[in-house]
Amino acid sequence: MTDMTHCEMIPEKALEWHQAGKAAIIATVVETWGSAPRRIGGQLVVSGSGEMEGSVSGGCVEGAVIFEALEALEGKTSKLLEYGVSDGDAFAVGLACGGTIRVLLEPIGAVLPEEMLAQIVELRKTRVAFAYVVNVRTGERRLERDGFKERLRLDRSGLEEDQETFVGVHNPPLRLVIVGGVHIAQSLSPMARLAGFEPIIVDPREGFGSADRFPGDRIINEWPDEALAQIGRDSRTALVLLTHDPKLDDPALEFGLGSEYFYIGALGSKRTHAKRVERFEKKGYSQDQIGRICGPVGLNIGSATPAEIAVSILAQMVEKLRTGP
């Protein structure tokens, strides 16, 4: 159970089917060895009538899991399954060699309480990061918002050292707020989407922030600090400033420095950034606060074109997300 790009909307679909009287069971990959075709935390939901959504193996053992899931649903019991994926089956789903996966089956209501599933859905809806913790031997389960910080930061579900406690990470979907609908933004937005981020374009200038320039993206044509107040301050959001205009960039920076954003980047030369630092020092910001700003933005890979600059920005965002400040 990682962010919604990995576990899709499985808890939401399970709750919907259960409350509609269809019955539902969630299958979760809790452990893998070798080149298993689905990362730990991958999920599949199956209804009592055989409907399914999601995946635990990319197709290798889906049929067997569904069969076992329907039996567990009928028997109202939890099951821990283990499958070996042959080299041939692994190759069919794009892997070089086979592996092994363990899958936990949890019928909704009989095993995973409806109230707990509803709480999971609500926490996900409100962009709260948390862990679903279940002992695969005893069936004891709970939700934790304050523990497993490293797992949450790394999006890393898995078994603890006791080999019994499975920690399913639920992180809000990643977002990228781009202030300034400029040429670089037109390259960065689709790249970020491919990497699992939801792009949000902020630009009060409707000629820059338009649906024609950013088809399919959420666009907010308001002053940056006002737009960011709508978006929120959580740690699963990255902020990139591309306008070159302090009148637009600085209000966004001030909001960002008061947020939990995991990444803040600002376009500009070293000279431009030095002036930016000077402005914020005069405003009373500390060196630690100002140090959160990645400027000049992006990794130094010799980028020349807007698309290359976008690559360097996205790479730096991922670096901060996965390795920390």
Coordinates of C-alpha atoms in Angstrom, one line a residue:
M1 CA 0.0 0.0 0.0
T2 CA 1.9 3.0 -1.2
D3 CA 0.6 6.2 -2.7
M4 CA -2.5 6.1 -4.9
T5 CA -0.4 5.7 -8.1
H6 CA 0.7 2.3 -6.8
C7 CA -2.4 1.0 -5.0
E8 CA -4.8 2.9 -7.2
M9 CA -8.2 3.3 -5.6
I10 CA -8.4 -0.2 -4.1
P11 CA -9.6 0.7 -0.6
E12 CA -12.2 3.0 -2.1
K13 CA -13.5 0.3 -4.5
A14 CA -13.6 -2.3 -1.8
L15 CA -15.7 -0.1 0.5
E16 CA -18.0 0.8 -2.4
W17 CA -18.6 -2.9 -3.3
H18 CA -19.0 -4.0 0.4
Q19 CA -21.5 -1.2 1.1
A20 CA -23.4 -2.1 -2.1
G21 CA -23.9 -5.6 -0.7
K22 CA -21.6 -7.2 -3.3
A23 CA -19.0 -8.4 -0.7
A24 CA -15.3 -7.6 -1.3
I25 CA -11.9 -8.9 -0.4
I26 CA -8.5 -7.2 -0.7
A27 CA -5.4 -9.0 -1.8
T28 CA -2.1 -7.3 -0.9
V29 CA 1.5 -8.3 -1.8
V30 CA 3.2 -8.4 1.6
E31 CA 6.6 -9.9 0.6
T32 CA 8.6 -10.6 -2.6
W33 CA 11.8 -12.4 -3.5
G34 CA 13.7 -12.2 -6.7
S35 CA 12.2 -10.4 -9.7
A36 CA 8.6 -10.6 -8.5
P37 CA 6.4 -8.8 -11.0
R38 CA 4.6 -6.5 -8.5
R39 CA 6.1 -4.3 -5.8
I40 CA 5.3 -4.9 -2.2
G41 CA 2.0 -3.2 -1.4
G42 CA 0.5 -3.9 -4.8
Q43 CA -3.2 -4.6 -4.3
L44 CA -6.2 -6.4 -6.0
V45 CA -9.8 -6.2 -4.9
V46 CA -12.3 -8.9 -5.8
S47 CA -16.1 -8.8 -5.4
G48 CA -18.3 -11.7 -4.5
S49 CA -19.4 -11.9 -8.1
G50 CA -15.8 -12.1 -9.4
E51 CA -15.4 -8.5 -10.4
M52 CA -11.8 -7.3 -10.0
E53 CA -9.7 -4.2 -10.0
G54 CA -5.9 -3.8 -9.5
S55 CA -3.2 -6.4 -9.7
V56 CA -0.8 -8.4 -7.4
S57 CA 1.3 -10.0 -10.1
G58 CA 0.9 -8.3 -13.5
G59 CA -1.1 -11.4 -14.6
C60 CA 1.2 -14.3 -13.6
V61 CA -0.8 -15.7 -10.7
E62 CA -3.9 -13.5 -10.9
G63 CA -6.2 -16.3 -11.7
A64 CA -5.1 -18.4 -8.7
V65 CA -5.3 -15.4 -6.4
I66 CA -8.9 -14.7 -7.5
F67 CA -9.9 -18.3 -7.0
E68 CA -8.4 -18.3 -3.4
A69 CA -10.0 -14.9 -2.8
L70 CA -13.5 -16.1 -3.6
E71 CA -13.0 -19.1 -1.4
A72 CA -11.7 -16.9 1.5
L73 CA -14.6 -14.5 0.9
E74 CA -17.1 -17.3 1.1
G75 CA -15.4 -18.8 4.2
K76 CA -15.0 -15.3 5.8
T77 CA -11.4 -16.1 6.6
S78 CA -8.0 -14.5 6.0
K79 CA -5.3 -16.3 4.0
L80 CA -1.6 -15.8 3.4
L81 CA -0.7 -17.2 0.0
E82 CA 2.7 -17.9 -1.5
Y83 CA 3.5 -18.3 -5.2
G84 CA 6.6 -18.9 -7.2
V85 CA 6.6 -17.1 -10.6
S86 CA 8.4 -19.1 -13.3
D87 CA 11.0 -17.6 -15.5
G88 CA 8.7 -18.1 -18.5
D89 CA 5.7 -16.3 -16.8
A90 CA 8.0 -13.6 -15.6
F91 CA 9.4 -13.0 -19.1
A92 CA 5.8 -12.6 -20.4
V93 CA 5.3 -9.6 -18.1
G94 CA 8.6 -8.0 -18.9
L95 CA 11.0 -9.4 -16.3
A96 CA 14.3 -11.1 -16.9
C97 CA 13.7 -13.9 -14.4
G98 CA 11.2 -15.3 -12.0
G99 CA 10.6 -14.7 -8.3
T100 CA 8.2 -15.4 -5.4
I101 CA 5.4 -13.4 -3.9
R102 CA 3.3 -13.7 -0.7
V103 CA -0.2 -12.3 -0.8
L104 CA -2.5 -11.5 2.1
L105 CA -6.2 -11.9 1.6
E106 CA -8.6 -9.9 3.9
P107 CA -12.4 -10.1 3.4
I108 CA -14.1 -6.8 4.2
G109 CA -16.3 -7.0 7.3
A110 CA -15.4 -10.5 8.4
V111 CA -11.6 -9.8 8.7
L112 CA -10.9 -6.2 7.9
P113 CA -13.7 -4.2 9.7
E114 CA -15.8 -1.9 7.6
E115 CA -15.2 0.9 10.1
M116 CA -11.5 0.6 9.7
L117 CA -11.7 0.5 5.9
A118 CA -14.0 3.6 6.0
Q119 CA -11.3 5.3 8.2
I120 CA -8.6 4.4 5.6
V121 CA -10.7 5.9 2.8
E122 CA -11.3 9.1 4.8
L123 CA -7.7 9.5 5.7
R124 CA -6.7 9.0 2.0
K125 CA -9.3 11.5 0.9
T126 CA -8.0 14.2 3.3
R127 CA -4.3 13.6 2.2
V128 CA -3.2 12.3 5.5
A129 CA -0.1 10.0 5.5
F130 CA -0.5 6.9 7.6
A131 CA 0.4 3.2 7.9
Y132 CA -1.9 0.2 8.0
V133 CA -0.3 -2.3 10.3
V134 CA -1.4 -6.0 10.4
N135 CA 0.1 -9.0 12.0
V136 CA -0.2 -11.7 9.3
R137 CA -0.1 -14.5 12.0
T138 CA -2.6 -13.2 14.6
G139 CA -4.7 -10.9 12.5
E140 CA -4.2 -7.9 14.9
R141 CA -4.5 -4.7 12.8
R142 CA -4.3 -0.9 13.5
L143 CA -3.7 2.4 11.8
E144 CA -0.7 4.6 12.7
R145 CA -0.1 8.2 11.8
D146 CA 3.0 8.9 13.8
G147 CA 5.1 5.8 13.4
F148 CA 7.1 4.3 10.6
K149 CA 8.5 7.7 9.4
E150 CA 11.2 6.2 7.3
R151 CA 8.8 3.8 5.5
L152 CA 6.5 6.7 4.8
R153 CA 9.3 8.9 3.4
L154 CA 10.5 6.1 1.1
D155 CA 7.0 4.8 0.2
R156 CA 8.2 1.4 1.3
S157 CA 5.6 -1.1 2.5
G158 CA 6.8 -4.4 3.8
L159 CA 7.3 -6.9 6.7
E160 CA 9.1 -5.8 9.8
E161 CA 12.1 -7.8 11.1
D162 CA 9.7 -10.1 13.0
Q163 CA 8.5 -11.4 9.6
E164 CA 4.9 -11.1 11.0
T165 CA 4.1 -7.4 11.1
F166 CA 3.2 -6.0 7.7
V167 CA 3.3 -2.2 7.3
G168 CA 1.2 -0.9 4.4
V169 CA 2.2 2.7 3.6
H170 CA -0.6 5.0 2.5
N171 CA 0.8 8.3 1.3
P172 CA -1.2 11.0 -0.5
P173 CA -0.6 11.2 -4.2
L174 CA 2.4 13.3 -5.2
R175 CA 1.7 16.8 -6.5
L176 CA 3.8 19.3 -8.4
V177 CA 2.8 23.0 -8.2
I178 CA 4.4 24.9 -11.1
V179 CA 4.2 28.7 -10.7
G180 CA 4.6 30.2 -14.2
G181 CA 3.1 28.7 -17.3
V182 CA 6.3 29.2 -19.3
H183 CA 8.0 27.0 -21.9
I184 CA 9.9 24.9 -19.3
A185 CA 6.6 24.2 -17.6
Q186 CA 5.2 22.8 -20.8
S187 CA 7.9 20.2 -20.8
L188 CA 8.0 19.6 -17.0
S189 CA 4.3 19.0 -16.6
P190 CA 4.0 15.9 -18.8
M191 CA 7.3 14.5 -17.5
A192 CA 6.2 14.9 -13.9
R193 CA 2.9 13.2 -14.7
L194 CA 4.8 10.2 -16.1
A195 CA 6.8 10.1 -12.9
G196 CA 3.6 9.9 -10.8
F197 CA 3.0 13.6 -9.9
E198 CA -0.2 15.5 -10.4
P199 CA 0.8 18.8 -12.1
I200 CA -0.9 22.0 -11.0
I201 CA -0.2 25.1 -13.0
V202 CA -0.5 28.4 -11.2
D203 CA -0.3 31.7 -13.1
P204 CA -2.6 34.7 -12.8
R205 CA -1.7 35.5 -16.4
E206 CA -4.4 33.6 -18.3
G207 CA -2.4 33.8 -21.5
F208 CA 0.3 31.7 -19.8
G209 CA -1.8 29.5 -17.7
S210 CA -4.3 28.2 -20.2
A211 CA -5.8 24.9 -21.2
D212 CA -4.4 25.2 -24.7
R213 CA -0.9 25.3 -23.3
F214 CA -1.5 22.7 -20.5
P215 CA -4.2 20.3 -21.8
G216 CA -5.5 18.1 -19.0
D217 CA -3.7 19.9 -16.2
R218 CA -5.4 21.6 -13.3
I219 CA -4.9 25.4 -13.8
I220 CA -5.4 28.1 -11.2
N221 CA -5.3 31.6 -12.6
E222 CA -4.8 33.4 -9.2
W223 CA -2.0 35.1 -7.4
P224 CA 0.4 32.3 -6.3
D225 CA 0.0 32.6 -2.5
E226 CA -3.8 32.6 -2.9
A227 CA -3.6 29.5 -5.1
L228 CA -1.2 27.7 -2.7
A229 CA -3.6 28.4 0.2
Q230 CA -6.2 26.4 -1.8
I231 CA -3.8 23.6 -2.6
G232 CA -2.4 23.1 1.0
R233 CA 0.9 22.7 2.7
D234 CA 1.5 18.9 2.9
S235 CA 4.8 17.1 2.6
R236 CA 3.8 15.2 -0.6
T237 CA 3.9 18.4 -2.7
A238 CA 6.7 19.9 -4.6
L239 CA 6.8 23.6 -5.6
V240 CA 8.7 24.9 -8.6
L241 CA 8.9 28.6 -9.5
L242 CA 9.6 29.5 -13.1
T243 CA 8.4 33.1 -13.7
H244 CA 11.7 35.0 -13.1
D245 CA 9.5 37.7 -11.6
P246 CA 9.9 38.4 -7.8
K247 CA 6.3 39.8 -7.7
L248 CA 5.0 36.3 -8.5
D249 CA 7.8 34.1 -7.1
D250 CA 8.3 35.7 -3.7
P251 CA 4.7 35.4 -2.4
A252 CA 4.8 31.7 -3.5
L253 CA 8.2 31.3 -1.8
E254 CA 7.0 32.8 1.4
F255 CA 4.1 30.4 1.5
G256 CA 6.3 27.5 0.6
L257 CA 8.8 28.2 3.3
G258 CA 6.0 28.0 5.8
S259 CA 4.8 24.7 4.5
E260 CA 5.9 21.0 4.7
Y261 CA 6.7 20.9 0.9
F262 CA 9.4 18.3 0.3
Y263 CA 10.9 20.3 -2.5
I264 CA 11.1 24.0 -3.4
G265 CA 12.9 25.1 -6.5
A266 CA 13.3 28.5 -8.1
L267 CA 14.5 29.2 -11.6
G268 CA 17.3 31.8 -12.1
S269 CA 21.0 32.3 -12.4
K270 CA 23.4 32.2 -9.4
R271 CA 23.2 36.0 -9.5
T272 CA 19.4 36.0 -9.5
H273 CA 19.4 33.5 -6.6
A274 CA 21.9 35.6 -4.6
K275 CA 19.5 38.6 -4.9
R276 CA 16.6 36.3 -3.8
V277 CA 18.6 35.2 -0.8
E278 CA 19.3 38.8 0.1
R279 CA 15.6 39.7 -0.1
F280 CA 14.6 36.9 2.2
E281 CA 17.3 37.7 4.7
K282 CA 16.0 41.2 4.9
K283 CA 12.5 39.7 5.5
G284 CA 13.9 37.9 8.5
Y285 CA 14.1 34.3 7.2
S286 CA 16.8 32.2 8.7
Q287 CA 19.7 30.5 6.7
D288 CA 18.0 27.1 7.3
Q289 CA 14.7 28.3 5.9
I290 CA 16.4 29.9 2.9
G291 CA 18.5 26.8 2.4
R292 CA 15.4 24.9 1.6
I293 CA 15.2 26.7 -1.8
C294 CA 16.9 24.9 -4.6
G295 CA 18.3 27.7 -6.7
P296 CA 19.4 27.7 -9.4
V297 CA 16.8 25.0 -9.8
G298 CA 17.6 21.5 -11.0
L299 CA 20.6 19.2 -10.9
N300 CA 23.7 20.5 -12.7
I301 CA 23.7 18.3 -15.8
G302 CA 24.6 21.0 -18.3
S303 CA 21.0 21.5 -19.4
A304 CA 20.5 23.9 -22.3
T305 CA 17.0 23.5 -23.7
P306 CA 13.7 23.9 -21.8
A307 CA 13.1 20.1 -22.0
E308 CA 16.6 19.4 -20.6
I309 CA 16.1 21.9 -17.8
A310 CA 12.8 20.1 -17.0
V311 CA 14.7 16.8 -16.8
S312 CA 17.1 18.3 -14.3
I313 CA 14.3 19.7 -12.2
L314 CA 12.4 16.5 -12.1
A315 CA 15.6 14.6 -11.2
Q316 CA 16.3 16.9 -8.3
M317 CA 12.7 16.6 -7.1
V318 CA 13.0 12.8 -7.0
E319 CA 16.3 13.0 -5.3
K320 CA 14.8 15.2 -2.5
L321 CA 11.8 12.9 -2.2
R322 CA 13.8 9.7 -1.9
T323 CA 16.9 10.8 0.0
G324 CA 15.6 13.7 2.0
P325 CA 16.9 17.3 2.4

